[in-house]
Amino acid sequence: MNYTLNDLLTGAQMMSRSVFGRRKEYELQFNHEDDGCWYVDFPNWPFEHGNLMMVSGADKMCAFLSDDDKYTFVKVIPTNKEEDHPGYAKLVQKEHSLTGGSTYEVTGLEGFDHDIWLCPVTLFVLGKYPKYLYVKKNEAKAQEMNH
């Protein structure tokens, strides 16, 4: 994939806003689109839509957490230290590289037995590849969409 200088500047601005606007918890939406793939809903993404595709286990997690196989809503707590978050699945980083993404082992999600890989778009959303991610289904948002 080739990026222009303008693409890189736009991406740097987005990453800067993400890093400096860090939150303790993020609410993310994933959409199951007509091509059969899951994508993170990231408004104003300036690059190719395909970059937002969930693959390598992340797609399986989206399907697993979806009520209607159309949308998945999750709450995510990124942190570099192990914490106690009852009701959240724990994702523990196994390996990562700046341009190669990050692989996580998933525990605490009954019935889900896959590692997941998150691509470098994670850097734009969270500002980093956290050592731990705590994830749970956003039941309130899922209910809102289904009514």
mmCIF file with all atom_site columns, C-alpha atoms in Angstrom:
data_model
loop_
_atom_site.group_PDB
_atom_site.id
_atom_site.type_symbol
_atom_site.label_atom_id
_atom_site.label_alt_id
_atom_site.label_comp_id
_atom_site.label_asym_id
_atom_site.label_entity_id
_atom_site.label_seq_id
_atom_site.pdbx_PDB_ins_code
_atom_site.Cartn_x
_atom_site.Cartn_y
_atom_site.Cartn_z
_atom_site.occupancy
_atom_site.B_iso_or_equiv
_atom_site.pdbx_formal_charge
_atom_site.auth_seq_id
_atom_site.auth_comp_id
_atom_site.auth_asym_id
_atom_site.auth_atom_id
_atom_site.pdbx_PDB_model_num
ATOM 1   C CA . MET A 1 1   ? 0.000   0.000   0.000  1.00 0.00 ? 1   MET A CA 1
ATOM 2   C CA . ASN A 1 2   ? 1.406   3.384   -0.984 1.00 0.00 ? 2   ASN A CA 1
ATOM 3   C CA . TYR A 1 3   ? 0.590   6.575   0.867  1.00 0.00 ? 3   TYR A CA 1
ATOM 4   C CA . THR A 1 4   ? 1.139   10.088  -0.434 1.00 0.00 ? 4   THR A CA 1
ATOM 5   C CA . LEU A 1 5   ? 2.762   12.793  1.667  1.00 0.00 ? 5   LEU A CA 1
ATOM 6   C CA . ASN A 1 6   ? -0.708  14.287  2.171  1.00 0.00 ? 6   ASN A CA 1
ATOM 7   C CA . ASP A 1 7   ? -1.977  10.887  3.407  1.00 0.00 ? 7   ASP A CA 1
ATOM 8   C CA . LEU A 1 8   ? 0.847   10.696  5.937  1.00 0.00 ? 8   LEU A CA 1
ATOM 9   C CA . LEU A 1 9   ? 0.219   14.232  7.194  1.00 0.00 ? 9   LEU A CA 1
ATOM 10  C CA . THR A 1 10  ? -3.499  13.520  7.561  1.00 0.00 ? 10  THR A CA 1
ATOM 11  C CA . GLY A 1 11  ? -2.710  10.264  9.350  1.00 0.00 ? 11  GLY A CA 1
ATOM 12  C CA . ALA A 1 12  ? -0.253  12.011  11.674 1.00 0.00 ? 12  ALA A CA 1
ATOM 13  C CA . GLN A 1 13  ? -2.922  14.568  12.601 1.00 0.00 ? 13  GLN A CA 1
ATOM 14  C CA . MET A 1 14  ? -5.437  11.797  13.338 1.00 0.00 ? 14  MET A CA 1
ATOM 15  C CA . MET A 1 15  ? -2.912  9.883   15.430 1.00 0.00 ? 15  MET A CA 1
ATOM 16  C CA . SER A 1 16  ? -1.992  13.035  17.332 1.00 0.00 ? 16  SER A CA 1
ATOM 17  C CA . ARG A 1 17  ? -5.653  13.669  18.216 1.00 0.00 ? 17  ARG A CA 1
ATOM 18  C CA . SER A 1 18  ? -6.012  10.034  19.281 1.00 0.00 ? 18  SER A CA 1
ATOM 19  C CA . VAL A 1 19  ? -2.889  10.050  21.464 1.00 0.00 ? 19  VAL A CA 1
ATOM 20  C CA . PHE A 1 20  ? -3.643  13.379  23.123 1.00 0.00 ? 20  PHE A CA 1
ATOM 21  C CA . GLY A 1 21  ? -7.347  12.646  23.435 1.00 0.00 ? 21  GLY A CA 1
ATOM 22  C CA . ARG A 1 22  ? -6.892  9.292   25.189 1.00 0.00 ? 22  ARG A CA 1
ATOM 23  C CA . ARG A 1 23  ? -9.796  8.038   27.198 1.00 0.00 ? 23  ARG A CA 1
ATOM 24  C CA . LYS A 1 24  ? -10.007 5.356   29.830 1.00 0.00 ? 24  LYS A CA 1
ATOM 25  C CA . GLU A 1 25  ? -12.754 3.560   27.914 1.00 0.00 ? 25  GLU A CA 1
ATOM 26  C CA . TYR A 1 26  ? -13.687 3.594   24.244 1.00 0.00 ? 26  TYR A CA 1
ATOM 27  C CA . GLU A 1 27  ? -17.001 2.659   22.675 1.00 0.00 ? 27  GLU A CA 1
ATOM 28  C CA . LEU A 1 28  ? -16.468 1.102   19.266 1.00 0.00 ? 28  LEU A CA 1
ATOM 29  C CA . GLN A 1 29  ? -18.832 -0.082  16.571 1.00 0.00 ? 29  GLN A CA 1
ATOM 30  C CA . PHE A 1 30  ? -18.126 -2.764  13.986 1.00 0.00 ? 30  PHE A CA 1
ATOM 31  C CA . ASN A 1 31  ? -20.254 -3.297  10.877 1.00 0.00 ? 31  ASN A CA 1
ATOM 32  C CA . HIS A 1 32  ? -20.784 -6.527  8.936  1.00 0.00 ? 32  HIS A CA 1
ATOM 33  C CA . GLU A 1 33  ? -20.912 -5.206  5.392  1.00 0.00 ? 33  GLU A CA 1
ATOM 34  C CA . ASP A 1 34  ? -22.321 -6.548  2.119  1.00 0.00 ? 34  ASP A CA 1
ATOM 35  C CA . ASP A 1 35  ? -18.968 -8.089  1.151  1.00 0.00 ? 35  ASP A CA 1
ATOM 36  C CA . GLY A 1 36  ? -19.287 -10.441 4.156  1.00 0.00 ? 36  GLY A CA 1
ATOM 37  C CA . CYS A 1 37  ? -16.476 -8.784  6.116  1.00 0.00 ? 37  CYS A CA 1
ATOM 38  C CA . TRP A 1 38  ? -16.439 -6.923  9.425  1.00 0.00 ? 38  TRP A CA 1
ATOM 39  C CA . TYR A 1 39  ? -15.088 -3.346  9.565  1.00 0.00 ? 39  TYR A CA 1
ATOM 40  C CA . VAL A 1 40  ? -14.451 -0.954  12.429 1.00 0.00 ? 40  VAL A CA 1
ATOM 41  C CA . ASP A 1 41  ? -16.708 2.091   12.095 1.00 0.00 ? 41  ASP A CA 1
ATOM 42  C CA . PHE A 1 42  ? -14.147 4.909   11.964 1.00 0.00 ? 42  PHE A CA 1
ATOM 43  C CA . PRO A 1 43  ? -15.758 8.091   10.572 1.00 0.00 ? 43  PRO A CA 1
ATOM 44  C CA . ASN A 1 44  ? -13.578 10.327  8.404  1.00 0.00 ? 44  ASN A CA 1
ATOM 45  C CA . TRP A 1 45  ? -10.952 7.630   7.807  1.00 0.00 ? 45  TRP A CA 1
ATOM 46  C CA . PRO A 1 46  ? -8.841  9.215   5.032  1.00 0.00 ? 46  PRO A CA 1
ATOM 47  C CA . PHE A 1 47  ? -7.343  6.009   3.615  1.00 0.00 ? 47  PHE A CA 1
ATOM 48  C CA . GLU A 1 48  ? -8.732  2.947   1.859  1.00 0.00 ? 48  GLU A CA 1
ATOM 49  C CA . HIS A 1 49  ? -11.832 1.467   3.470  1.00 0.00 ? 49  HIS A CA 1
ATOM 50  C CA . GLY A 1 50  ? -10.221 -1.985  3.306  1.00 0.00 ? 50  GLY A CA 1
ATOM 51  C CA . ASN A 1 51  ? -7.715  -0.880  5.971  1.00 0.00 ? 51  ASN A CA 1
ATOM 52  C CA . LEU A 1 52  ? -10.589 -0.980  8.488  1.00 0.00 ? 52  LEU A CA 1
ATOM 53  C CA . MET A 1 53  ? -11.354 -4.675  7.875  1.00 0.00 ? 53  MET A CA 1
ATOM 54  C CA . MET A 1 54  ? -11.272 -7.046  10.843 1.00 0.00 ? 54  MET A CA 1
ATOM 55  C CA . VAL A 1 55  ? -9.263  -10.210 10.094 1.00 0.00 ? 55  VAL A CA 1
ATOM 56  C CA . SER A 1 56  ? -7.267  -12.925 11.876 1.00 0.00 ? 56  SER A CA 1
ATOM 57  C CA . GLY A 1 57  ? -9.634  -13.606 14.758 1.00 0.00 ? 57  GLY A CA 1
ATOM 58  C CA . ALA A 1 58  ? -10.885 -10.037 15.218 1.00 0.00 ? 58  ALA A CA 1
ATOM 59  C CA . ASP A 1 59  ? -13.581 -10.825 12.640 1.00 0.00 ? 59  ASP A CA 1
ATOM 60  C CA . LYS A 1 60  ? -14.534 -13.941 14.608 1.00 0.00 ? 60  LYS A CA 1
ATOM 61  C CA . MET A 1 61  ? -14.818 -11.872 17.798 1.00 0.00 ? 61  MET A CA 1
ATOM 62  C CA . CYS A 1 62  ? -17.082 -9.345  16.051 1.00 0.00 ? 62  CYS A CA 1
ATOM 63  C CA . ALA A 1 63  ? -19.373 -12.157 14.883 1.00 0.00 ? 63  ALA A CA 1
ATOM 64  C CA . PHE A 1 64  ? -19.290 -13.793 18.320 1.00 0.00 ? 64  PHE A CA 1
ATOM 65  C CA . LEU A 1 65  ? -20.350 -10.570 20.068 1.00 0.00 ? 65  LEU A CA 1
ATOM 66  C CA . SER A 1 66  ? -23.009 -9.598  17.517 1.00 0.00 ? 66  SER A CA 1
ATOM 67  C CA . ASP A 1 67  ? -26.714 -10.073 18.234 1.00 0.00 ? 67  ASP A CA 1
ATOM 68  C CA . ASP A 1 68  ? -27.859 -9.636  14.649 1.00 0.00 ? 68  ASP A CA 1
ATOM 69  C CA . ASP A 1 69  ? -24.773 -10.399 12.503 1.00 0.00 ? 69  ASP A CA 1
ATOM 70  C CA . LYS A 1 70  ? -24.952 -6.780  11.251 1.00 0.00 ? 70  LYS A CA 1
ATOM 71  C CA . TYR A 1 71  ? -23.417 -4.718  14.056 1.00 0.00 ? 71  TYR A CA 1
ATOM 72  C CA . THR A 1 72  ? -21.210 -5.272  17.074 1.00 0.00 ? 72  THR A CA 1
ATOM 73  C CA . PHE A 1 73  ? -20.835 -2.698  19.824 1.00 0.00 ? 73  PHE A CA 1
ATOM 74  C CA . VAL A 1 74  ? -18.053 -3.027  22.373 1.00 0.00 ? 74  VAL A CA 1
ATOM 75  C CA . LYS A 1 75  ? -16.496 -1.152  25.239 1.00 0.00 ? 75  LYS A CA 1
ATOM 76  C CA . VAL A 1 76  ? -12.704 -1.290  25.292 1.00 0.00 ? 76  VAL A CA 1
ATOM 77  C CA . ILE A 1 77  ? -10.318 -0.343  28.102 1.00 0.00 ? 77  ILE A CA 1
ATOM 78  C CA . PRO A 1 78  ? -6.678  -0.160  26.895 1.00 0.00 ? 78  PRO A CA 1
ATOM 79  C CA . THR A 1 79  ? -3.941  -0.286  29.522 1.00 0.00 ? 79  THR A CA 1
ATOM 80  C CA . ASN A 1 80  ? -0.307  -1.230  29.900 1.00 0.00 ? 80  ASN A CA 1
ATOM 81  C CA . LYS A 1 81  ? -0.829  -2.864  33.284 1.00 0.00 ? 81  LYS A CA 1
ATOM 82  C CA . GLU A 1 82  ? -3.010  -5.761  34.340 1.00 0.00 ? 82  GLU A CA 1
ATOM 83  C CA . GLU A 1 83  ? -6.199  -4.565  36.016 1.00 0.00 ? 83  GLU A CA 1
ATOM 84  C CA . ASP A 1 84  ? -9.410  -6.055  37.372 1.00 0.00 ? 84  ASP A CA 1
ATOM 85  C CA . HIS A 1 85  ? -12.448 -5.316  35.195 1.00 0.00 ? 85  HIS A CA 1
ATOM 86  C CA . PRO A 1 86  ? -15.296 -7.689  36.102 1.00 0.00 ? 86  PRO A CA 1
ATOM 87  C CA . GLY A 1 87  ? -17.486 -8.573  33.121 1.00 0.00 ? 87  GLY A CA 1
ATOM 88  C CA . TYR A 1 88  ? -14.751 -7.787  30.585 1.00 0.00 ? 88  TYR A CA 1
ATOM 89  C CA . ALA A 1 89  ? -12.760 -10.300 28.541 1.00 0.00 ? 89  ALA A CA 1
ATOM 90  C CA . LYS A 1 90  ? -9.013  -9.816  28.874 1.00 0.00 ? 90  LYS A CA 1
ATOM 91  C CA . LEU A 1 91  ? -6.774  -9.617  25.817 1.00 0.00 ? 91  LEU A CA 1
ATOM 92  C CA . VAL A 1 92  ? -3.071  -9.999  26.576 1.00 0.00 ? 92  VAL A CA 1
ATOM 93  C CA . GLN A 1 93  ? -0.521  -8.866  24.040 1.00 0.00 ? 93  GLN A CA 1
ATOM 94  C CA . LYS A 1 94  ? 1.665   -11.714 22.785 1.00 0.00 ? 94  LYS A CA 1
ATOM 95  C CA . GLU A 1 95  ? 3.708   -9.828  20.193 1.00 0.00 ? 95  GLU A CA 1
ATOM 96  C CA . HIS A 1 96  ? 3.677   -6.574  18.253 1.00 0.00 ? 96  HIS A CA 1
ATOM 97  C CA . SER A 1 97  ? 5.576   -4.351  15.873 1.00 0.00 ? 97  SER A CA 1
ATOM 98  C CA . LEU A 1 98  ? 4.851   -0.791  14.814 1.00 0.00 ? 98  LEU A CA 1
ATOM 99  C CA . THR A 1 99  ? 3.964   -1.663  11.234 1.00 0.00 ? 99  THR A CA 1
ATOM 100 C CA . GLY A 1 100 ? 3.044   -5.313  11.774 1.00 0.00 ? 100 GLY A CA 1
ATOM 101 C CA . GLY A 1 101 ? 0.154   -4.957  14.204 1.00 0.00 ? 101 GLY A CA 1
ATOM 102 C CA . SER A 1 102 ? -0.339  -6.742  17.510 1.00 0.00 ? 102 SER A CA 1
ATOM 103 C CA . THR A 1 103 ? -1.473  -10.256 18.433 1.00 0.00 ? 103 THR A CA 1
ATOM 104 C CA . TYR A 1 104 ? -3.532  -10.833 21.577 1.00 0.00 ? 104 TYR A CA 1
ATOM 105 C CA . GLU A 1 105 ? -4.508  -13.925 23.529 1.00 0.00 ? 105 GLU A CA 1
ATOM 106 C CA . VAL A 1 106 ? -8.177  -13.734 24.564 1.00 0.00 ? 106 VAL A CA 1
ATOM 107 C CA . THR A 1 107 ? -9.294  -14.999 27.962 1.00 0.00 ? 107 THR A CA 1
ATOM 108 C CA . GLY A 1 108 ? -12.527 -14.642 29.882 1.00 0.00 ? 108 GLY A CA 1
ATOM 109 C CA . LEU A 1 109 ? -14.851 -14.762 26.873 1.00 0.00 ? 109 LEU A CA 1
ATOM 110 C CA . GLU A 1 110 ? -16.780 -17.982 27.405 1.00 0.00 ? 110 GLU A CA 1
ATOM 111 C CA . GLY A 1 111 ? -17.054 -19.999 24.188 1.00 0.00 ? 111 GLY A CA 1
ATOM 112 C CA . PHE A 1 112 ? -14.475 -17.941 22.241 1.00 0.00 ? 112 PHE A CA 1
ATOM 113 C CA . ASP A 1 113 ? -11.195 -19.760 21.673 1.00 0.00 ? 113 ASP A CA 1
ATOM 114 C CA . HIS A 1 114 ? -9.141  -17.667 19.236 1.00 0.00 ? 114 HIS A CA 1
ATOM 115 C CA . ASP A 1 115 ? -6.226  -15.268 19.394 1.00 0.00 ? 115 ASP A CA 1
ATOM 116 C CA . ILE A 1 116 ? -6.849  -12.019 17.557 1.00 0.00 ? 116 ILE A CA 1
ATOM 117 C CA . TRP A 1 117 ? -4.601  -9.777  15.512 1.00 0.00 ? 117 TRP A CA 1
ATOM 118 C CA . LEU A 1 118 ? -5.125  -6.019  15.387 1.00 0.00 ? 118 LEU A CA 1
ATOM 119 C CA . CYS A 1 119 ? -3.659  -4.066  12.487 1.00 0.00 ? 119 CYS A CA 1
ATOM 120 C CA . PRO A 1 120 ? -1.858  -0.707  12.675 1.00 0.00 ? 120 PRO A CA 1
ATOM 121 C CA . VAL A 1 121 ? -5.232  1.116   12.426 1.00 0.00 ? 121 VAL A CA 1
ATOM 122 C CA . THR A 1 122 ? -5.282  0.405   16.186 1.00 0.00 ? 122 THR A CA 1
ATOM 123 C CA . LEU A 1 123 ? -2.671  3.144   16.518 1.00 0.00 ? 123 LEU A CA 1
ATOM 124 C CA . PHE A 1 124 ? -5.109  5.651   15.018 1.00 0.00 ? 124 PHE A CA 1
ATOM 125 C CA . VAL A 1 125 ? -7.968  4.534   17.269 1.00 0.00 ? 125 VAL A CA 1
ATOM 126 C CA . LEU A 1 126 ? -6.146  3.988   20.581 1.00 0.00 ? 126 LEU A CA 1
ATOM 127 C CA . GLY A 1 127 ? -2.828  5.765   19.985 1.00 0.00 ? 127 GLY A CA 1
ATOM 128 C CA . LYS A 1 128 ? -0.841  2.632   20.875 1.00 0.00 ? 128 LYS A CA 1
ATOM 129 C CA . TYR A 1 129 ? -0.828  -1.148  21.023 1.00 0.00 ? 129 TYR A CA 1
ATOM 130 C CA . PRO A 1 130 ? -1.705  -1.593  24.675 1.00 0.00 ? 130 PRO A CA 1
ATOM 131 C CA . LYS A 1 131 ? -0.287  -4.539  26.597 1.00 0.00 ? 131 LYS A CA 1
ATOM 132 C CA . TYR A 1 132 ? -3.812  -5.324  27.828 1.00 0.00 ? 132 TYR A CA 1
ATOM 133 C CA . LEU A 1 133 ? -7.211  -4.695  26.316 1.00 0.00 ? 133 LEU A CA 1
ATOM 134 C CA . TYR A 1 134 ? -10.368 -5.281  28.315 1.00 0.00 ? 134 TYR A CA 1
ATOM 135 C CA . VAL A 1 135 ? -13.386 -5.804  26.077 1.00 0.00 ? 135 VAL A CA 1
ATOM 136 C CA . LYS A 1 136 ? -17.080 -6.338  26.662 1.00 0.00 ? 136 LYS A CA 1
ATOM 137 C CA . LYS A 1 137 ? -20.215 -6.141  24.624 1.00 0.00 ? 137 LYS A CA 1
ATOM 138 C CA . ASN A 1 138 ? -21.958 -2.787  24.904 1.00 0.00 ? 138 ASN A CA 1
ATOM 139 C CA . GLU A 1 139 ? -25.412 -4.171  25.711 1.00 0.00 ? 139 GLU A CA 1
ATOM 140 C CA . ALA A 1 140 ? -27.074 -0.743  25.954 1.00 0.00 ? 140 ALA A CA 1
ATOM 141 C CA . LYS A 1 141 ? -25.919 0.287   22.476 1.00 0.00 ? 141 LYS A CA 1
ATOM 142 C CA . ALA A 1 142 ? -26.886 -3.110  21.010 1.00 0.00 ? 142 ALA A CA 1
ATOM 143 C CA . GLN A 1 143 ? -30.384 -2.779  22.508 1.00 0.00 ? 143 GLN A CA 1
ATOM 144 C CA . GLU A 1 144 ? -30.677 0.759   21.154 1.00 0.00 ? 144 GLU A CA 1
ATOM 145 C CA . MET A 1 145 ? -29.876 -0.418  17.623 1.00 0.00 ? 145 MET A CA 1
ATOM 146 C CA . ASN A 1 146 ? -32.295 -3.339  17.794 1.00 0.00 ? 146 ASN A CA 1
ATOM 147 C CA . HIS A 1 147 ? -35.267 -1.110  18.664 1.00 0.00 ? 147 HIS A CA 1
#
